[in-house]
Amino acid sequence: MKLDQNILEQLKNVFAPLNGEIALIYDESSHADQEDLIGLLQDVASTHPQIKTQSSGQKTTTPPSFKIHYNGNPNGIIFRGIPGGHEFSSLVLAILNSDKKGKLPDDFLIKRIQKLKGPIHVRTYMSLDCENCPDVVQQLNQITILHGNFKHEIIDGAHHQEEIQKYNIQGVPCVMTNDQLIHSGRIQLLDLLTKLEDTFGVDKTKASSQEKKNIGHFDVVVIGGGPAGSSAAIYSVRKGLSTAIITEKIGGQVQETKGIENLIGTIYTEGPALSDALQKHISSYPVQILENRRVFNLRKENHKIHMELESGETLTAQATIIATGAKWRELGIHGEKEYIGRGVAFCPHCDGPFYKNKKVAVIGGGNSGVEAAIDLAGVVKEVILFEYNDTLKADAVLVKKLKSLSNVSVITSAATKEILGDGQKVTTLQYLDRKTEKKIDVPLDGVFVQIGLVPNTQFLKDTLKLSKFGEIITDEKGRTSVPGIYAAGDVTTTPYKQIIIAMGEGAKTALAAYEDQFIKGT
């Protein structure tokens, strides 16, 4: 495997800051793909004098593998396979992070990582075609480097089918230790770290991860880093207000969106690219970004908004804007998480055009499900709507419209049981006919889950007035039931959950907070 000249030139710029010595050490395998691995590693090494390749001297017949040493010592990262495709970025970041030149977590999160009780050895089974795998691989690589007593093997399932069969792995990324499954599918760093703590424990000889730290007081604190939160933070800081943003990850749910074609002024982009753009835009202003954080307690006291984070940190603000968004309610069946973005979708407006002339299913017979089926019918070849109950729950006018469409059929009394695929994309939906108790397989190309949204308001139940659906009730300017606390985007009762609407709501709410709290003084 050889890299083209354009990539080599890019790597020279990326690796330019390296100071320490990186050694890519490979075993001497007789496997047919060994030369491809050596060619890739030598090309990478050619881009910087501090990167070397060398043989371990160990002869083997197993598939190609190599490990990374930094300044003469193993850093704990082992690739069992050739990191091409989506995983090439994992190799690049592993080299940068070894020399502390990549984007690392802040000190508070690093301390939490270092408190994991070692020694720890995990394996991540991945596919080079998997778009979700690099996120998990890169998170674990970063933890490995920062921890110091952690070993992480990245295993290409295509080269190690015997292990895939042994552990009955049916979805990637799949994280294991010994014979124990730790996690399968996409996951945020905070949740992954929590799972590692639950699995391996925390070293009690070190200080508690719940160290208390007061970050200080701000004019405005935005909770949530998606389109609404990013917009609110930018508009706040542009008004000259000291601003902080608390988020698990900049971009929020947008990170999981593959194609975006309805962001006005941008013909096409993808979720990760838009998230990167939001990060760069926020970072161009003096906003304090508290990433990999969650708020668990929020209250108003002595004319200030007090926030407590799960990390143990606290801070206060004159005004707080909540933009924690919502997550799609999931079916909770096998194959759903594994095929998100590869046949499983939640937004017909965003993802419908990718299924032109294809056959899809819509799960859910309420208003959102029927509306989705109607919308999709104008794009796709065929729509089958599945409803658990005996009749559709949607408004009569919507049901009448649905039944008028020639390329839509409805199956009621259907309990969806499993989403099947070929490893790359969805191929089949299996459901249980609740009247006959028979399981039926339906071949198709995509499954749109439309059983409702779940707003991320669990930490606000005793603080703000919420709708019966758990959304924050706001007025036309984003004000909530508590003066000084505002909300914007999908977490609110604002209709239509769209990126462009969330951005506008974030801007509007920030302007309202500025006017109320710093101009009128209300």
Short mmCIF file of C-alpha atoms in Angstrom, two decimals:
data_model
loop_
_atom_site.label_atom_id
_atom_site.label_comp_id
_atom_site.label_asym_id
_atom_site.label_seq_id
_atom_site.Cartn_x
_atom_site.Cartn_y
_atom_site.Cartn_z
CA MET A 1 0.00 0.00 0.00
CA LYS A 2 1.53 3.28 -1.13
CA LEU A 3 0.47 6.83 -0.37
CA ASP A 4 0.08 9.33 -3.17
CA GLN A 5 2.22 12.46 -3.31
CA ASN A 6 -0.56 14.83 -2.17
CA ILE A 7 -1.07 12.85 1.05
CA LEU A 8 2.69 12.71 1.66
CA GLU A 9 2.93 16.48 1.34
CA GLN A 10 0.04 16.94 3.75
CA LEU A 11 1.68 14.60 6.26
CA LYS A 12 4.90 16.62 6.14
CA ASN A 13 2.94 19.64 7.34
CA VAL A 14 0.98 17.65 9.93
CA PHE A 15 4.09 16.03 11.43
CA ALA A 16 6.27 19.15 11.26
CA PRO A 17 5.92 19.93 15.04
CA LEU A 18 7.21 16.48 16.13
CA ASN A 19 10.18 16.49 18.52
CA GLY A 20 10.30 13.01 20.02
CA GLU A 21 11.31 9.85 18.15
CA ILE A 22 8.52 7.64 16.81
CA ALA A 23 9.32 4.02 15.91
CA LEU A 24 6.84 1.94 13.92
CA ILE A 25 7.90 -1.61 14.75
CA TYR A 26 6.48 -4.45 12.67
CA ASP A 27 6.68 -8.23 13.00
CA GLU A 28 8.20 -10.18 10.10
CA SER A 29 5.12 -11.94 8.76
CA SER A 30 4.95 -14.24 5.77
CA HIS A 31 1.37 -13.10 5.17
CA ALA A 32 0.54 -11.97 1.63
CA ASP A 33 -0.28 -8.43 2.80
CA GLN A 34 2.98 -7.88 4.69
CA GLU A 35 4.57 -5.82 1.91
CA ASP A 36 1.54 -3.53 1.86
CA LEU A 37 2.04 -2.79 5.56
CA ILE A 38 5.76 -2.13 5.19
CA GLY A 39 5.12 0.14 2.21
CA LEU A 40 2.57 2.18 4.17
CA LEU A 41 4.81 2.53 7.22
CA GLN A 42 7.84 3.49 5.16
CA ASP A 43 5.82 6.15 3.34
CA VAL A 44 4.65 7.60 6.65
CA ALA A 45 8.20 7.55 7.99
CA SER A 46 9.48 9.36 4.91
CA THR A 47 7.52 12.49 5.89
CA HIS A 48 9.57 13.31 9.03
CA PRO A 49 13.12 12.44 10.17
CA GLN A 50 11.89 11.58 13.70
CA ILE A 51 9.66 8.77 12.40
CA LYS A 52 11.41 5.44 11.86
CA THR A 53 10.36 1.94 10.77
CA GLN A 54 12.06 -1.21 11.96
CA SER A 55 11.49 -4.93 12.31
CA SER A 56 10.86 -6.50 15.70
CA GLY A 57 12.80 -9.55 14.53
CA GLN A 58 9.84 -11.76 15.37
CA LYS A 59 8.88 -14.09 12.52
CA THR A 60 5.23 -15.09 12.18
CA THR A 61 2.60 -16.34 9.74
CA THR A 62 -0.15 -14.18 11.22
CA PRO A 63 -1.62 -11.14 9.43
CA PRO A 64 0.49 -7.95 9.43
CA SER A 65 0.82 -6.04 12.71
CA PHE A 66 2.93 -3.32 14.26
CA LYS A 67 3.30 -1.33 17.46
CA ILE A 68 4.34 2.22 18.19
CA HIS A 69 7.30 3.18 20.38
CA TYR A 70 7.95 6.70 21.58
CA ASN A 71 11.48 7.68 22.55
CA GLY A 72 12.42 4.01 22.79
CA ASN A 73 9.42 2.83 24.85
CA PRO A 74 6.14 1.19 23.75
CA ASN A 75 3.21 3.57 24.06
CA GLY A 76 0.68 0.73 24.36
CA ILE A 77 -0.86 1.00 20.88
CA ILE A 78 -0.81 -2.07 18.64
CA PHE A 79 -2.34 -2.24 15.16
CA ARG A 80 -3.23 -5.76 14.02
CA GLY A 81 -3.91 -5.04 10.39
CA ILE A 82 -3.11 -2.30 7.92
CA PRO A 83 -4.62 1.06 8.98
CA GLY A 84 -5.91 2.19 5.62
CA GLY A 85 -9.33 3.62 4.80
CA HIS A 86 -10.97 5.47 7.65
CA GLU A 87 -8.36 4.14 10.09
CA PHE A 88 -5.44 5.93 8.45
CA SER A 89 -6.35 9.01 10.49
CA SER A 90 -6.09 6.87 13.64
CA LEU A 91 -2.44 6.11 12.82
CA VAL A 92 -1.68 9.77 12.13
CA LEU A 93 -3.27 10.91 15.40
CA ALA A 94 -1.56 8.12 17.35
CA ILE A 95 1.80 9.47 16.18
CA LEU A 96 0.89 13.09 17.00
CA ASN A 97 -0.60 12.27 20.39
CA SER A 98 2.44 10.20 21.35
CA ASP A 99 4.45 13.43 21.13
CA LYS A 100 1.58 15.42 22.78
CA LYS A 101 1.13 17.38 19.55
CA GLY A 102 -2.50 16.40 18.90
CA LYS A 103 -5.61 17.82 20.50
CA LEU A 104 -5.58 16.41 24.04
CA PRO A 105 -8.25 16.59 26.76
CA ASP A 106 -7.84 19.24 29.42
CA ASP A 107 -6.02 18.54 32.68
CA PHE A 108 -9.19 17.70 34.58
CA LEU A 109 -10.09 14.86 32.21
CA ILE A 110 -6.48 13.67 31.97
CA LYS A 111 -6.43 13.20 35.75
CA ARG A 112 -9.57 11.11 35.53
CA ILE A 113 -8.02 8.93 32.82
CA GLN A 114 -4.88 8.42 34.87
CA LYS A 115 -6.95 7.19 37.82
CA LEU A 116 -8.13 4.11 35.93
CA LYS A 117 -6.84 1.06 37.76
CA GLY A 118 -4.19 -0.63 35.64
CA PRO A 119 -2.84 -2.67 34.06
CA ILE A 120 -5.54 -2.53 31.40
CA HIS A 121 -5.67 -4.40 28.10
CA VAL A 122 -8.50 -3.83 25.62
CA ARG A 123 -9.09 -4.82 22.01
CA THR A 124 -11.13 -2.90 19.46
CA TYR A 125 -12.44 -4.89 16.51
CA MET A 126 -13.08 -2.59 13.57
CA SER A 127 -13.63 -2.47 9.82
CA LEU A 128 -11.71 -0.21 7.46
CA ASP A 129 -15.04 0.78 5.89
CA CYS A 130 -16.65 1.71 9.22
CA GLU A 131 -17.20 5.46 9.65
CA ASN A 132 -17.86 5.19 13.39
CA CYS A 133 -14.83 3.04 14.23
CA PRO A 134 -12.15 5.76 14.08
CA ASP A 135 -13.87 7.80 16.80
CA VAL A 136 -13.73 4.92 19.27
CA VAL A 137 -10.25 3.80 18.18
CA GLN A 138 -8.88 7.32 18.55
CA GLN A 139 -10.48 7.86 21.94
CA LEU A 140 -8.97 4.63 23.26
CA ASN A 141 -5.59 5.43 21.71
CA GLN A 142 -5.64 8.78 23.48
CA ILE A 143 -6.55 7.13 26.79
CA THR A 144 -3.76 4.59 26.24
CA ILE A 145 -1.10 7.26 25.75
CA LEU A 146 -2.26 9.38 28.68
CA HIS A 147 -2.69 6.49 31.12
CA GLY A 148 0.72 4.83 30.84
CA ASN A 149 -0.33 1.33 31.97
CA PHE A 150 -2.84 0.63 29.21
CA LYS A 151 -2.56 -1.59 26.13
CA HIS A 152 -4.88 -1.11 23.17
CA GLU A 153 -4.99 -3.51 20.22
CA ILE A 154 -6.77 -2.26 17.09
CA ILE A 155 -7.87 -5.34 15.14
CA ASP A 156 -9.07 -5.38 11.53
CA GLY A 157 -11.88 -7.93 11.53
CA ALA A 158 -11.27 -8.74 7.88
CA HIS A 159 -7.85 -10.15 8.81
CA HIS A 160 -9.02 -11.92 11.97
CA GLN A 161 -12.27 -13.67 11.09
CA GLU A 162 -11.57 -16.50 13.51
CA GLU A 163 -11.80 -14.03 16.41
CA ILE A 164 -14.90 -12.39 14.93
CA GLN A 165 -16.58 -15.80 14.88
CA LYS A 166 -15.25 -16.83 18.27
CA TYR A 167 -16.74 -13.77 19.98
CA ASN A 168 -19.84 -13.67 17.74
CA ILE A 169 -19.13 -10.07 16.79
CA GLN A 170 -21.90 -8.71 14.56
CA GLY A 171 -21.17 -5.00 14.70
CA VAL A 172 -18.20 -2.67 14.86
CA PRO A 173 -16.54 -0.98 16.58
CA CYS A 174 -16.56 -3.65 19.27
CA VAL A 175 -14.44 -3.10 22.41
CA MET A 176 -13.50 -6.13 24.49
CA THR A 177 -11.27 -7.18 27.34
CA ASN A 178 -10.51 -10.90 27.53
CA ASP A 179 -13.90 -12.46 26.63
CA GLN A 180 -15.94 -9.56 28.03
CA LEU A 181 -17.71 -7.06 25.79
CA ILE A 182 -17.23 -3.50 27.03
CA HIS A 183 -19.01 -1.65 24.26
CA SER A 184 -20.27 -1.91 20.68
CA GLY A 185 -21.04 1.03 18.40
CA ARG A 186 -20.40 4.75 18.54
CA ILE A 187 -19.89 6.37 21.94
CA GLN A 188 -18.86 9.69 23.45
CA LEU A 189 -15.56 9.89 25.36
CA LEU A 190 -17.33 10.57 28.68
CA ASP A 191 -19.49 7.46 28.38
CA LEU A 192 -16.55 5.34 27.22
CA LEU A 193 -14.48 6.48 30.18
CA THR A 194 -17.34 5.64 32.54
CA LYS A 195 -17.55 2.13 31.07
CA LEU A 196 -13.80 1.66 31.56
CA GLU A 197 -14.11 2.81 35.17
CA ASP A 198 -16.97 0.36 35.74
CA THR A 199 -14.98 -2.47 34.14
CA PHE A 200 -11.51 -1.91 35.62
CA GLY A 201 -12.15 0.29 38.63
CA VAL A 202 -10.44 3.44 39.85
CA ASP A 203 -7.11 3.50 41.68
CA LYS A 204 -8.13 4.52 45.21
CA THR A 205 -4.55 5.39 46.11
CA LYS A 206 -4.93 8.42 43.88
CA ALA A 207 -7.14 11.41 44.61
CA SER A 208 -10.86 11.06 43.93
CA SER A 209 -12.03 11.89 40.42
CA GLN A 210 -14.67 14.10 42.04
CA GLU A 211 -12.19 16.80 42.99
CA LYS A 212 -13.89 20.11 43.64
CA LYS A 213 -12.89 23.06 41.53
CA ASN A 214 -14.58 26.40 41.09
CA ILE A 215 -14.12 27.66 37.55
CA GLY A 216 -15.47 31.11 38.28
CA HIS A 217 -18.26 33.46 37.26
CA PHE A 218 -19.31 34.38 33.71
CA ASP A 219 -21.79 36.76 32.20
CA VAL A 220 -23.23 33.91 30.12
CA VAL A 221 -22.81 30.15 30.31
CA VAL A 222 -24.16 28.06 27.44
CA ILE A 223 -24.93 24.41 28.18
CA GLY A 224 -24.72 22.38 24.98
CA GLY A 225 -22.40 22.57 21.98
CA GLY A 226 -24.63 21.76 19.03
CA PRO A 227 -25.86 24.29 16.43
CA ALA A 228 -28.04 26.17 18.96
CA GLY A 229 -25.39 26.25 21.69
CA SER A 230 -22.59 27.23 19.33
CA SER A 231 -24.68 30.05 17.89
CA ALA A 232 -25.65 31.28 21.36
CA ALA A 233 -22.03 31.30 22.53
CA ILE A 234 -20.81 33.21 19.47
CA TYR A 235 -23.58 35.81 19.71
CA SER A 236 -22.96 36.24 23.45
CA VAL A 237 -19.22 36.75 23.21
CA ARG A 238 -19.66 39.15 20.30
CA LYS A 239 -21.68 41.35 22.64
CA GLY A 240 -18.61 41.64 24.84
CA LEU A 241 -19.90 39.21 27.46
CA SER A 242 -17.61 36.77 29.27
CA THR A 243 -18.83 33.44 27.94
CA ALA A 244 -18.29 29.75 28.66
CA ILE A 245 -19.75 26.74 26.90
CA ILE A 246 -20.23 23.36 28.60
CA THR A 247 -20.65 20.39 26.29
CA GLU A 248 -19.90 16.73 25.84
CA LYS A 249 -18.63 17.50 22.36
CA ILE A 250 -18.88 20.48 20.04
CA GLY A 251 -21.38 19.60 17.33
CA GLY A 252 -23.63 17.47 19.51
CA GLN A 253 -26.03 15.27 17.57
CA VAL A 254 -24.76 16.84 14.34
CA GLN A 255 -21.67 14.63 14.70
CA GLU A 256 -23.85 11.65 13.77
CA THR A 257 -25.38 13.24 10.66
CA LYS A 258 -23.83 11.97 7.46
CA GLY A 259 -25.15 14.28 4.75
CA ILE A 260 -26.51 17.82 5.17
CA GLU A 261 -28.01 19.40 2.07
CA ASN A 262 -30.51 21.84 3.60
CA LEU A 263 -28.20 24.28 5.41
CA ILE A 264 -28.92 27.37 3.35
CA GLY A 265 -25.83 28.72 1.62
CA THR A 266 -24.03 25.38 1.87
CA ILE A 267 -24.90 22.99 -0.94
CA TYR A 268 -23.53 19.95 0.88
CA THR A 269 -21.63 19.16 4.04
CA GLU A 270 -21.41 16.35 6.56
CA GLY A 271 -21.90 16.31 10.31
CA PRO A 272 -18.25 15.94 11.35
CA ALA A 273 -17.20 18.72 8.95
CA LEU A 274 -19.89 21.07 10.26
CA SER A 275 -18.89 20.21 13.84
CA ASP A 276 -15.26 21.06 13.04
CA ALA A 277 -16.41 24.37 11.54
CA LEU A 278 -18.40 25.16 14.70
CA GLN A 279 -15.35 24.33 16.84
CA LYS A 280 -13.11 26.64 14.81
CA HIS A 281 -15.66 29.45 14.86
CA ILE A 282 -16.14 29.29 18.63
CA SER A 283 -12.39 28.98 19.20
CA SER A 284 -11.78 32.16 17.22
CA TYR A 285 -13.40 34.07 20.10
CA PRO A 286 -12.41 34.20 23.80
CA VAL A 287 -14.97 31.57 24.81
CA GLN A 288 -13.96 29.17 27.58
CA ILE A 289 -14.79 25.74 26.17
CA LEU A 290 -15.45 23.08 28.81
CA GLU A 291 -15.66 19.98 26.64
CA ASN A 292 -16.32 16.41 27.83
CA ARG A 293 -18.51 17.79 30.61
CA ARG A 294 -22.09 17.32 31.79
CA VAL A 295 -24.16 19.47 34.14
CA PHE A 296 -26.03 17.48 36.76
CA ASN A 297 -27.41 20.30 38.92
CA LEU A 298 -28.57 23.79 37.97
CA ARG A 299 -30.27 26.28 40.27
CA LYS A 300 -30.80 30.00 40.76
CA GLU A 301 -29.61 31.43 44.05
CA ASN A 302 -28.74 35.00 45.13
CA HIS A 303 -29.48 36.33 41.61
CA LYS A 304 -26.91 33.96 40.07
CA ILE A 305 -27.27 30.72 38.15
CA HIS A 306 -25.24 28.00 39.87
CA MET A 307 -24.05 24.93 37.96
CA GLU A 308 -22.48 21.73 39.24
CA LEU A 309 -20.78 19.39 36.80
CA GLU A 310 -20.37 15.62 37.03
CA SER A 311 -16.61 16.25 37.05
CA GLY A 312 -16.92 18.02 40.40
CA GLU A 313 -16.39 21.48 38.92
CA THR A 314 -18.71 24.38 39.69
CA LEU A 315 -19.34 27.76 38.09
CA THR A 316 -21.88 30.59 38.15
CA ALA A 317 -23.39 32.93 35.59
CA GLN A 318 -25.58 35.98 35.29
CA ALA A 319 -27.48 34.22 32.49
CA THR A 320 -27.54 30.61 31.35
CA ILE A 321 -28.67 29.35 27.96
CA ILE A 322 -29.61 25.67 27.83
CA ALA A 323 -29.12 24.09 24.40
CA THR A 324 -28.63 20.43 25.26
CA GLY A 325 -30.72 19.29 22.31
CA ALA A 326 -32.59 16.03 21.98
CA LYS A 327 -31.75 12.53 20.97
CA TRP A 328 -33.85 10.26 18.81
CA ARG A 329 -35.82 7.72 20.77
CA GLU A 330 -34.38 4.39 19.79
CA LEU A 331 -36.01 1.03 19.13
CA GLY A 332 -33.46 -0.77 21.27
CA ILE A 333 -33.22 -3.73 18.89
CA HIS A 334 -30.19 -5.52 17.51
CA GLY A 335 -28.67 -3.86 14.46
CA GLU A 336 -30.02 -0.39 15.19
CA LYS A 337 -26.86 1.15 16.61
CA GLU A 338 -24.58 -0.88 14.36
CA TYR A 339 -26.14 0.55 11.20
CA ILE A 340 -26.73 4.17 12.15
CA GLY A 341 -25.64 6.15 9.11
CA ARG A 342 -25.49 2.99 7.01
CA GLY A 343 -29.17 2.28 6.59
CA VAL A 344 -30.61 3.32 9.94
CA ALA A 345 -31.68 6.96 10.01
CA PHE A 346 -33.77 9.25 12.19
CA CYS A 347 -34.30 12.36 10.06
CA PRO A 348 -36.24 12.00 6.79
CA HIS A 349 -35.59 15.64 5.85
CA CYS A 350 -31.82 15.25 6.17
CA ASP A 351 -31.27 11.69 4.99
CA GLY A 352 -34.25 10.98 2.73
CA PRO A 353 -32.52 12.13 -0.49
CA PHE A 354 -29.83 9.47 -0.02
CA TYR A 355 -32.49 6.79 -0.55
CA LYS A 356 -33.76 7.97 -3.91
CA ASN A 357 -35.32 5.08 -5.87
CA LYS A 358 -34.79 2.71 -2.93
CA LYS A 359 -37.08 0.78 -0.59
CA VAL A 360 -37.29 1.97 3.01
CA ALA A 361 -39.24 1.35 6.19
CA VAL A 362 -40.62 3.91 8.61
CA ILE A 363 -41.11 2.72 12.18
CA GLY A 364 -43.87 4.54 14.05
CA GLY A 365 -47.49 5.34 13.26
CA GLY A 366 -47.79 8.63 15.11
CA ASN A 367 -47.76 12.03 13.45
CA SER A 368 -43.97 12.08 13.05
CA GLY A 369 -43.92 8.60 11.49
CA VAL A 370 -46.76 9.25 9.07
CA GLU A 371 -45.33 12.65 8.11
CA ALA A 372 -41.96 10.99 7.49
CA ALA A 373 -43.55 8.35 5.28
CA ILE A 374 -45.39 11.02 3.29
CA ASP A 375 -42.20 13.03 2.81
CA LEU A 376 -40.15 9.98 1.85
CA ALA A 377 -42.78 8.80 -0.64
CA GLY A 378 -41.86 11.72 -2.86
CA VAL A 379 -38.23 10.64 -2.96
CA VAL A 380 -37.89 6.88 -2.57
CA LYS A 381 -39.24 4.00 -4.65
CA GLU A 382 -41.27 2.38 -1.88
CA VAL A 383 -42.16 3.05 1.75
CA ILE A 384 -43.48 0.53 4.25
CA LEU A 385 -44.75 2.00 7.51
CA PHE A 386 -44.71 -0.28 10.56
CA GLU A 387 -46.92 0.38 13.61
CA TYR A 388 -46.92 -1.66 16.80
CA ASN A 389 -50.61 -1.06 17.57
CA ASP A 390 -53.59 -2.24 15.55
CA THR A 391 -54.26 1.22 14.12
CA LEU A 392 -52.21 4.29 13.27
CA LYS A 393 -52.06 6.97 15.97
CA ALA A 394 -51.58 9.92 13.63
CA ASP A 395 -54.16 12.61 12.90
CA ALA A 396 -56.88 11.55 10.48
CA VAL A 397 -55.90 14.10 7.85
CA LEU A 398 -52.35 12.69 7.77
CA VAL A 399 -53.57 9.11 7.59
CA LYS A 400 -55.86 10.02 4.68
CA LYS A 401 -52.95 11.61 2.82
CA LEU A 402 -50.75 8.59 3.53
CA LYS A 403 -53.30 6.14 2.14
CA SER A 404 -53.61 8.17 -1.06
CA LEU A 405 -50.00 7.46 -1.98
CA SER A 406 -49.48 4.56 -4.34
CA ASN A 407 -45.95 3.72 -3.23
CA VAL A 408 -46.76 3.48 0.51
CA SER A 409 -48.05 0.44 2.38
CA VAL A 410 -48.86 0.07 6.08
CA ILE A 411 -48.30 -2.92 8.35
CA THR A 412 -49.95 -2.71 11.76
CA SER A 413 -49.68 -5.00 14.78
CA ALA A 414 -45.98 -5.23 13.95
CA ALA A 415 -43.28 -5.48 16.61
CA THR A 416 -39.89 -4.73 15.05
CA LYS A 417 -37.38 -7.32 16.27
CA GLU A 418 -34.07 -6.93 14.41
CA ILE A 419 -32.29 -4.91 11.72
CA LEU A 420 -30.01 -7.05 9.57
CA GLY A 421 -27.26 -6.10 7.15
CA ASP A 422 -24.23 -7.32 5.26
CA GLY A 423 -21.74 -5.55 7.52
CA GLN A 424 -21.73 -2.45 5.37
CA LYS A 425 -25.40 -1.52 5.00
CA VAL A 426 -28.91 -2.54 6.01
CA THR A 427 -30.50 -5.32 3.95
CA THR A 428 -33.45 -6.59 6.00
CA LEU A 429 -35.94 -5.64 8.71
CA GLN A 430 -37.39 -8.45 10.80
CA TYR A 431 -40.71 -7.95 12.58
CA LEU A 432 -43.12 -10.04 14.61
CA ASP A 433 -46.74 -10.18 13.42
CA ARG A 434 -48.46 -9.78 16.78
CA LYS A 435 -51.62 -11.49 15.54
CA THR A 436 -50.04 -14.63 14.09
CA GLU A 437 -46.88 -14.63 16.28
CA LYS A 438 -44.81 -15.23 13.15
CA LYS A 439 -41.49 -13.52 12.45
CA ILE A 440 -41.25 -12.03 8.97
CA ASP A 441 -38.19 -10.72 7.11
CA VAL A 442 -38.64 -7.74 4.77
CA PRO A 443 -35.76 -6.96 2.34
CA LEU A 444 -35.09 -3.21 2.11
CA ASP A 445 -32.40 -0.53 1.94
CA GLY A 446 -33.12 1.73 4.90
CA VAL A 447 -35.00 2.06 8.18
CA PHE A 448 -36.22 5.44 9.45
CA VAL A 449 -36.99 5.35 13.17
CA GLN A 450 -39.78 7.78 14.02
CA ILE A 451 -40.96 6.92 17.50
CA GLY A 452 -40.30 10.36 18.93
CA LEU A 453 -37.52 12.49 20.37
CA VAL A 454 -36.19 12.49 23.90
CA PRO A 455 -35.05 15.97 25.01
CA ASN A 456 -31.91 16.05 27.12
CA THR A 457 -33.57 17.59 30.18
CA GLN A 458 -33.07 14.90 32.82
CA PHE A 459 -31.09 17.30 35.02
CA LEU A 460 -33.79 20.00 34.85
CA LYS A 461 -36.90 18.22 36.11
CA ASP A 462 -36.88 20.04 39.44
CA THR A 463 -35.69 23.37 38.03
CA LEU A 464 -37.77 24.40 35.02
CA LYS A 465 -41.27 23.92 33.68
CA LEU A 466 -41.26 21.17 31.07
CA SER A 467 -43.87 20.03 28.58
CA LYS A 468 -45.45 16.59 28.86
CA PHE A 469 -42.78 15.46 26.39
CA GLY A 470 -39.95 16.74 28.60
CA GLU A 471 -39.17 19.80 26.46
CA ILE A 472 -38.32 23.13 28.10
CA ILE A 473 -41.26 25.51 27.79
CA THR A 474 -40.06 28.86 26.42
CA ASP A 475 -41.60 32.10 25.21
CA GLU A 476 -40.90 33.72 21.86
CA LYS A 477 -37.48 34.94 23.05
CA GLY A 478 -36.27 31.73 24.67
CA ARG A 479 -37.11 32.71 28.24
CA THR A 480 -37.92 29.83 30.59
CA SER A 481 -39.94 29.69 33.80
CA VAL A 482 -36.91 30.93 35.77
CA PRO A 483 -35.65 34.48 35.05
CA GLY A 484 -32.05 34.41 33.88
CA ILE A 485 -32.32 30.89 32.48
CA TYR A 486 -32.97 30.64 28.74
CA ALA A 487 -33.23 27.73 26.32
CA ALA A 488 -32.82 27.26 22.58
CA GLY A 489 -32.98 24.58 19.93
CA ASP A 490 -34.28 21.02 19.98
CA VAL A 491 -34.45 20.90 23.80
CA THR A 492 -37.34 23.39 23.74
CA THR A 493 -40.96 23.46 22.60
CA THR A 494 -39.90 25.30 19.43
CA PRO A 495 -41.39 23.39 16.47
CA TYR A 496 -39.32 21.77 13.71
CA LYS A 497 -36.08 20.18 14.80
CA GLN A 498 -33.68 21.41 12.12
CA ILE A 499 -30.05 22.59 12.19
CA ILE A 500 -30.79 25.95 10.60
CA ILE A 501 -33.69 26.61 12.99
CA ALA A 502 -31.54 25.69 16.01
CA MET A 503 -28.84 28.11 14.89
CA GLY A 504 -31.37 30.91 14.57
CA GLU A 505 -32.94 30.10 17.94
CA GLY A 506 -29.51 30.14 19.60
CA ALA A 507 -28.75 33.58 18.18
CA LYS A 508 -32.18 34.95 19.10
CA THR A 509 -31.96 33.67 22.67
CA ALA A 510 -28.47 35.07 23.17
CA LEU A 511 -29.70 38.50 22.06
CA ALA A 512 -32.68 38.22 24.40
CA ALA A 513 -30.42 37.32 27.33
CA TYR A 514 -28.15 40.26 26.54
CA GLU A 515 -31.11 42.63 26.36
CA ASP A 516 -32.76 41.33 29.54
CA GLN A 517 -29.75 40.88 31.78
CA PHE A 518 -27.28 43.51 30.63
CA ILE A 519 -29.35 46.29 29.04
CA LYS A 520 -32.67 46.31 30.89
CA GLY A 521 -31.24 44.61 33.97
CA THR A 522 -34.29 42.41 34.49
#
